[in-house]
Tab-separated table of C-alpha atoms in Angstrom:
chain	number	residue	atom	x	y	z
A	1	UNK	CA	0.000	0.000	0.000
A	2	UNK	CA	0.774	3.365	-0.651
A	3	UNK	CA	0.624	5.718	2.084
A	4	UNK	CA	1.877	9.214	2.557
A	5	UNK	CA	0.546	12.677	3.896
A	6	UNK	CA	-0.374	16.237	3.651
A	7	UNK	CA	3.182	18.123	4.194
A	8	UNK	CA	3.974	21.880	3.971
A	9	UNK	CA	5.979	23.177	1.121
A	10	UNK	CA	8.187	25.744	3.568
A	11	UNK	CA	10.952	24.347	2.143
A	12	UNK	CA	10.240	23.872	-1.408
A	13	UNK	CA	8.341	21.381	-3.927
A	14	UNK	CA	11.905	19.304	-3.493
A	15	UNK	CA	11.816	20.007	0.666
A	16	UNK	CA	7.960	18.673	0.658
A	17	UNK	CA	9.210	15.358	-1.266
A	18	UNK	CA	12.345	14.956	1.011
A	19	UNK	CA	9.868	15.547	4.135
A	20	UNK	CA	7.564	13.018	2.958
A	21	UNK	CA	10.747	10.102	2.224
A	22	UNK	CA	12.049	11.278	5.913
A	23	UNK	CA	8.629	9.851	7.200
A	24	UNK	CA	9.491	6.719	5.180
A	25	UNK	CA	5.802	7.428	2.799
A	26	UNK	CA	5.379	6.576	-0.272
A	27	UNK	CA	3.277	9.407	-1.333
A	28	UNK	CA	2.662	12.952	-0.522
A	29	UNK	CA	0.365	16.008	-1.024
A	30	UNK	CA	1.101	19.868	-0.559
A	31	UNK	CA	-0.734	22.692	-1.545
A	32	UNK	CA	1.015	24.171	-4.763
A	33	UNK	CA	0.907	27.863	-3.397
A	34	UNK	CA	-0.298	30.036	-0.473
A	35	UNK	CA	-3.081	27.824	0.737
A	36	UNK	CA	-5.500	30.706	1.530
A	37	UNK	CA	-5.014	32.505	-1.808
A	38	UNK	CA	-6.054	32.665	-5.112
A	39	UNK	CA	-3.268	34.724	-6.392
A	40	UNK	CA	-0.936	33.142	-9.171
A	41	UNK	CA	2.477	32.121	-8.333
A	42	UNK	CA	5.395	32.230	-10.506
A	43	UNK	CA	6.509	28.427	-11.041
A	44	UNK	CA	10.119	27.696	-9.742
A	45	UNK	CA	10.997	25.442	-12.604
A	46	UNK	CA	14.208	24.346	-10.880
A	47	UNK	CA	12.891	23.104	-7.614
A	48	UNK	CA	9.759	21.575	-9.498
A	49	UNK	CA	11.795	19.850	-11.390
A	50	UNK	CA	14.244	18.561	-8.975
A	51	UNK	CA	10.839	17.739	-6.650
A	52	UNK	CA	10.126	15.391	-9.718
A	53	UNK	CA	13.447	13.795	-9.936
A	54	UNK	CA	13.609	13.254	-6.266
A	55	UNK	CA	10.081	11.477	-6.291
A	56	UNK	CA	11.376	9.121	-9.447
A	57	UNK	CA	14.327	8.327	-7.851
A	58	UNK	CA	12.543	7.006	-4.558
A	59	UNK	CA	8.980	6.013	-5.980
A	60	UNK	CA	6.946	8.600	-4.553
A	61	UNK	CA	3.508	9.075	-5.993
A	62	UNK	CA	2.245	12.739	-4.861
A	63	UNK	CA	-0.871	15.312	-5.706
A	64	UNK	CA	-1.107	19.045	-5.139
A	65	UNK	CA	-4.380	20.517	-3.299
A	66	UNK	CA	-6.173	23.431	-4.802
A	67	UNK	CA	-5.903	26.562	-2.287
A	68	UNK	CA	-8.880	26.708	0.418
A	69	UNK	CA	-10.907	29.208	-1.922
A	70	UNK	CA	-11.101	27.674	-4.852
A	71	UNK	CA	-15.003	27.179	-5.689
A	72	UNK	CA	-16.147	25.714	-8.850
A	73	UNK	CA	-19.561	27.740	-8.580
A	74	UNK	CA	-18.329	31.249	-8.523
A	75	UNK	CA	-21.077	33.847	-8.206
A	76	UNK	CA	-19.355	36.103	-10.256
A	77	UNK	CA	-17.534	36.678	-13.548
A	78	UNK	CA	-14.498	38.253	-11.328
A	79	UNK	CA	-14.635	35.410	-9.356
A	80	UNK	CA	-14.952	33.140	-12.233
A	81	UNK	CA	-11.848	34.056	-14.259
A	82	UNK	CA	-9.905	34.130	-10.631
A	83	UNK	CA	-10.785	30.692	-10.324
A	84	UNK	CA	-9.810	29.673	-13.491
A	85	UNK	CA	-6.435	31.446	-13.761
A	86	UNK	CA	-5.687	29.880	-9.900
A	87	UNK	CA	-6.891	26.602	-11.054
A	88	UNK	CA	-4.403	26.660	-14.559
A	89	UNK	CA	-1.726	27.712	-12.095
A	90	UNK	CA	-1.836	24.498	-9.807
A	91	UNK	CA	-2.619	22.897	-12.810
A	92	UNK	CA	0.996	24.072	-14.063
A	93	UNK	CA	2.887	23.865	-10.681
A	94	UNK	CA	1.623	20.470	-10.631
A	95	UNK	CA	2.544	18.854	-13.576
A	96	UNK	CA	5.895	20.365	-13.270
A	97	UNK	CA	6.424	18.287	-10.098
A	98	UNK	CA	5.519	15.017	-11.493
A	99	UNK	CA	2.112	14.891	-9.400
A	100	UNK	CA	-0.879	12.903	-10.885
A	101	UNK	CA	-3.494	16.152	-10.058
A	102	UNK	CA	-4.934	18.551	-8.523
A	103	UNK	CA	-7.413	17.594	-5.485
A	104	UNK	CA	-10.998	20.453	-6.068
A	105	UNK	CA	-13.366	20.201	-4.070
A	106	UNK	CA	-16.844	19.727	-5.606
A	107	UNK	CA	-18.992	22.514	-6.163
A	108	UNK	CA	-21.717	24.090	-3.708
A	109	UNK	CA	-25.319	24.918	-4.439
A	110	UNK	CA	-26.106	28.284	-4.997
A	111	UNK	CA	-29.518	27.703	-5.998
A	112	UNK	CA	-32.397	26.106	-3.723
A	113	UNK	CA	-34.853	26.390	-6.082
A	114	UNK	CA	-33.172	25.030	-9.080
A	115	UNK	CA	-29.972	22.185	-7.826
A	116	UNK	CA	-28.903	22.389	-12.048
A	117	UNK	CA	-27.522	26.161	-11.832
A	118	UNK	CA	-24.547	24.578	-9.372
A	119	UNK	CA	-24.038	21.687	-12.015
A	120	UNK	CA	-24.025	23.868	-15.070
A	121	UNK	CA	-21.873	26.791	-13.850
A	122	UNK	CA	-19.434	23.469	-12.323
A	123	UNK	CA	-19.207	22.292	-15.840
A	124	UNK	CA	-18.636	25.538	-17.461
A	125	UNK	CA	-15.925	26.533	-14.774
A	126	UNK	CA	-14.215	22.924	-15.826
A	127	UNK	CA	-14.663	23.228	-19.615
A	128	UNK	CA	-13.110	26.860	-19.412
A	129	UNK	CA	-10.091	25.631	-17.274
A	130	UNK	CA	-9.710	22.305	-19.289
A	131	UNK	CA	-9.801	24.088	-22.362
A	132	UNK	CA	-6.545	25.962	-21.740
A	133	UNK	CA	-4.606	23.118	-20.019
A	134	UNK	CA	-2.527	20.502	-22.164
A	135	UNK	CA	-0.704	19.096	-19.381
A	136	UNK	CA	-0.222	15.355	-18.219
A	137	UNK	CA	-1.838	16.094	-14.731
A	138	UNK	CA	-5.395	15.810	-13.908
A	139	UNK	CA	-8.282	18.062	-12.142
A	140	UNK	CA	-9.354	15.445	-9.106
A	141	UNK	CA	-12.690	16.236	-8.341
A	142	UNK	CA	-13.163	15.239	-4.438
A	143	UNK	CA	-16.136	14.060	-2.521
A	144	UNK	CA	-18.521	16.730	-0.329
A	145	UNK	CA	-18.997	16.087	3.306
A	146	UNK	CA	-22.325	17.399	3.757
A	147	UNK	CA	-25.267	15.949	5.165
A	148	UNK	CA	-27.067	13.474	2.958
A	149	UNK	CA	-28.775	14.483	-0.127
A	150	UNK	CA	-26.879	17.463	-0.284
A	151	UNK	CA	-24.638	18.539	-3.323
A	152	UNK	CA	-21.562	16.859	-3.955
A	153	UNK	CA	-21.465	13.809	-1.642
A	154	UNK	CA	-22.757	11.307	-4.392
A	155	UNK	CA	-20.724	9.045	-6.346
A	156	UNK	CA	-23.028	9.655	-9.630
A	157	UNK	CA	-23.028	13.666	-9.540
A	158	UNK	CA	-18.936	13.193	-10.160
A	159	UNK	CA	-19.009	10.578	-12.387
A	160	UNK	CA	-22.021	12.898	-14.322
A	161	UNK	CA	-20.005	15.849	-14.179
A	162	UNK	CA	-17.112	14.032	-15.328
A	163	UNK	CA	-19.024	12.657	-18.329
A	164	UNK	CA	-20.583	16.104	-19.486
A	165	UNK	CA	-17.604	17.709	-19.807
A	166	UNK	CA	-15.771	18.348	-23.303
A	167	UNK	CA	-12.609	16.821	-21.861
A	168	UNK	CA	-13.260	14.228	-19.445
A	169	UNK	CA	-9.908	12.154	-19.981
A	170	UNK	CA	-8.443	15.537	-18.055
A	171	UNK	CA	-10.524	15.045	-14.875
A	172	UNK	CA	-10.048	12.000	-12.169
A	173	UNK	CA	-11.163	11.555	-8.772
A	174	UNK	CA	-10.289	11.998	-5.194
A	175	UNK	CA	-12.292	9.775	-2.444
A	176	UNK	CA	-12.193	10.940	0.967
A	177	UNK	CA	-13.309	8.594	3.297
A	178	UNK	CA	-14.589	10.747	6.243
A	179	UNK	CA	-16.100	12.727	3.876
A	180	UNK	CA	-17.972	9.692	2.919
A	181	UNK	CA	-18.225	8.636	6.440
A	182	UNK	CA	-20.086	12.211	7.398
A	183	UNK	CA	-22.159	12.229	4.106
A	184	UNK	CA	-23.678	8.708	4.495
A	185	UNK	CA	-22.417	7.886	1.114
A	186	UNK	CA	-20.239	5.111	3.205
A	187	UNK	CA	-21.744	3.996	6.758
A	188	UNK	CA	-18.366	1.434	7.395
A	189	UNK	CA	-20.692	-1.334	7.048
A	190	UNK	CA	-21.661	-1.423	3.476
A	191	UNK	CA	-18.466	-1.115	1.629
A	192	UNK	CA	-18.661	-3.835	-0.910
A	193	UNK	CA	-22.592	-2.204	-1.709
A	194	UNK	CA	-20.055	1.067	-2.327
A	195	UNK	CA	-17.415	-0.656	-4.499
A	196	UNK	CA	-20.072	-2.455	-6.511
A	197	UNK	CA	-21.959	0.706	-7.102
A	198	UNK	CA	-18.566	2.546	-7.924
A	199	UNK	CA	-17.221	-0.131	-10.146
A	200	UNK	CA	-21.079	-0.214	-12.260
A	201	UNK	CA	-20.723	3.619	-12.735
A	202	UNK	CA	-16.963	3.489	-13.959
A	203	UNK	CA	-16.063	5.616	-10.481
A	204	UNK	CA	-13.100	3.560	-9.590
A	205	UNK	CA	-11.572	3.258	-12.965
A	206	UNK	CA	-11.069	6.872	-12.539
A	207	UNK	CA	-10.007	6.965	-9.304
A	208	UNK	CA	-6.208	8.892	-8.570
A	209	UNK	CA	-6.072	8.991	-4.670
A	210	UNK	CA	-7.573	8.683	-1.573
A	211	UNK	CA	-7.870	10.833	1.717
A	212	UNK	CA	-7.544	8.757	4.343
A	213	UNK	CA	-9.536	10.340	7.288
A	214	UNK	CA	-11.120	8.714	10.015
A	215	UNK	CA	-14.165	10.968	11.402
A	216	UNK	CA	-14.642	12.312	14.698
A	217	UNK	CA	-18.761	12.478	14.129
A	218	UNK	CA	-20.750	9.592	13.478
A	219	UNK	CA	-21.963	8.830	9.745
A	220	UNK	CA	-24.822	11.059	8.409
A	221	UNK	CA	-23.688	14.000	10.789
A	222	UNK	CA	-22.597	16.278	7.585
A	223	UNK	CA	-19.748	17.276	9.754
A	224	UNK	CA	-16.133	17.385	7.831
A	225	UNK	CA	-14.013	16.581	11.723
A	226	UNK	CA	-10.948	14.370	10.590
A	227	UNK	CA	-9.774	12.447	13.332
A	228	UNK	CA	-6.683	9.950	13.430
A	229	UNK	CA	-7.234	6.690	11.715
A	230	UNK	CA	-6.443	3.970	14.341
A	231	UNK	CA	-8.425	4.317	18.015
A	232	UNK	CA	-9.285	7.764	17.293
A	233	UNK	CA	-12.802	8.404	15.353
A	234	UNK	CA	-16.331	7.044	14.489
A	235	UNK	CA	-14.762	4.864	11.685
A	236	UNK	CA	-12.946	1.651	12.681
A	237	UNK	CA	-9.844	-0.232	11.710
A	238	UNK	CA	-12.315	-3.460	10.851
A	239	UNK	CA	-14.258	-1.196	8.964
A	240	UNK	CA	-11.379	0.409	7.471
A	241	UNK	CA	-10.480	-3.116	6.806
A	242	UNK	CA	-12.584	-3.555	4.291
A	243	UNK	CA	-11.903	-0.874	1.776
A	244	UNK	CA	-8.022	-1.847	2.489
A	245	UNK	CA	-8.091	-5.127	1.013
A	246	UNK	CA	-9.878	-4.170	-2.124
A	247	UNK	CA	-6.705	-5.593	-4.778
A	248	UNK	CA	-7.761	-2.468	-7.130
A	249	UNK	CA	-7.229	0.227	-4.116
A	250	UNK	CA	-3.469	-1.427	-3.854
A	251	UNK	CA	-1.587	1.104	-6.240
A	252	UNK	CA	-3.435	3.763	-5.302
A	253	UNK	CA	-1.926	6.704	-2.855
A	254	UNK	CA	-3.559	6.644	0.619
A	255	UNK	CA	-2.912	10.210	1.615
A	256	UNK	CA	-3.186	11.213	5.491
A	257	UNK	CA	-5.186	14.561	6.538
A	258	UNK	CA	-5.466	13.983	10.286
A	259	UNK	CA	-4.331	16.153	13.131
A	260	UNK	CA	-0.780	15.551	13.442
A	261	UNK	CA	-0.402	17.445	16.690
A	262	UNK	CA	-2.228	14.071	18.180
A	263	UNK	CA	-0.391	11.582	16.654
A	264	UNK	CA	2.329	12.566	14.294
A	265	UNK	CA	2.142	11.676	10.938
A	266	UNK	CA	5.376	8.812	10.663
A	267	UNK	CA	3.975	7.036	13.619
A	268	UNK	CA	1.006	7.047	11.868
A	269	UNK	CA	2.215	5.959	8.705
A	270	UNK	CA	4.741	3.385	10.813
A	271	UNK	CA	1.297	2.319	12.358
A	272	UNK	CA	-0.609	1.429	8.972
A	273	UNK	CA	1.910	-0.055	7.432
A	274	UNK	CA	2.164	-2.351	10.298
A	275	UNK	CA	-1.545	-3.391	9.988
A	276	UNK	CA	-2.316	-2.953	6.198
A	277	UNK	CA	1.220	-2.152	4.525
């Protein structure tokens, strides 16, 4: 198994990779820029590029994560074209470090009385940033973590949105298990009912990474809480068992967002390696 986590890029796109082999992972993610931004960044070619010969050379696997305010249903046409210029620039960041995508988060609804305006303006947003990108790396669209029923936290509104747009060989996805977890779409019970259901759609076939979150809320609560994977949330390490041992799920990077303060992430990669590695 693959398994890795979020670290900072203080240090560089080649610091982040030698912070993730220090914590003996086998896949990363950073955010490609100022997490809280949209502003563009100049690329730094040279570190980028020795980021991607560092992560050849010791078989790391690694994705980028689109800056906190990225929104794929921007209100506005300013906001719009800052979305898409942020978006091309992680998009370009990205590739230059050798990383299979960008994680986005799914759109939000900005319509009650009519659920297609958030879909449409999502697959206009795509088609306008997909259009100017002929890169190798992908847009990962990621799961919502909302209550049930609400947008984003289905498997067939990404595989949809992946199928209406002009260039869907550009866009992959990102599975987040607590999301899933606080959504409903997974209860930790009823995996092979989710895998089956995945598989039918052609989900898992486009399927880049996972975030590998346990919850601290019970499933159905809506609420996006990660908590530490082993002893530490709602979710646990039988149920995690089961999406584990999936043989498709074995290449695939299993990336850690949980609070590091409470158990820091190389004993928690040392720990699931020990039980699943």
């Amino acid at each position: 198994m693959n398994f890795g986590a979020h670290v900072s890029i203080r240090d560089g796109y080649l610091g982040a990779a030698k912070k993730a082999a220090s914590m003996n992972a086998s896949a990363f993610q950073y955010f490609p820029k100022n997490p809280r931004s949209l502003s563009v960044k100049e690329v730094s070619k040279d570190d980028a590029a020795l980021c991607k010969e560092f992560s050849e050379k010791n078989n790391l696997i690694s994705v980028s994560h689109s800056p906190y305010p990225t929104n794929l249903t921007p209100t506005s046409s300013s906001k719009r074209n800052q979305v898409v210029q942020s978006l091309l620039n992680d998009l370009e960041i990205t590739d230059a470090c050798g990383s299979l995508g960008v994680v986005v988060h799914f759109g939000k609804e900005i319509s009650q009385n009519d659920p297609l305006v958030s879909y449409r303006l999502m697959i206009e947003v795509l088609n306008e940033t997909l259009g100017q990108w002929d890169g190798e790396c992908k847009i990962l669209l990621e799961n919502n973590a909302g209550k049930p029923g609400t947008i984003g936290t289905t498997l067939e509104e990404l595989v949809q949105i992946r199928q209406l747009c002009d260039e869907p060989e550009k866009i992959g996805f990102c599975f987040d298990t607590c999301h899933a977890f606080a959504s409903g779409l997974w209860n930790g019970e009823d995996w092979s009912e989710l895998w089956n259901k995945g598989t039918e759609l052609g989900y898992f076939e486009q399927l880049e990474v996972v975030h590998f979150n346990n919850s601290k809320y019970e499933s159905g609560s809506g609420k996006d809480r990660h908590a530490n994977i082993v002893d530490h949330g709602y979710i646990t390490s039988d149920q995690f068992d089961q999406l584990l041992i999936t043989p498709q799920l074995r290449d695939i990077p299993f990336i850690l967002e949980t609070p590091k303060e409470i158990v820091p992430h190389q004993k928690e990669i040392a720990l699931l390696q020990e039980r699943w590695g």
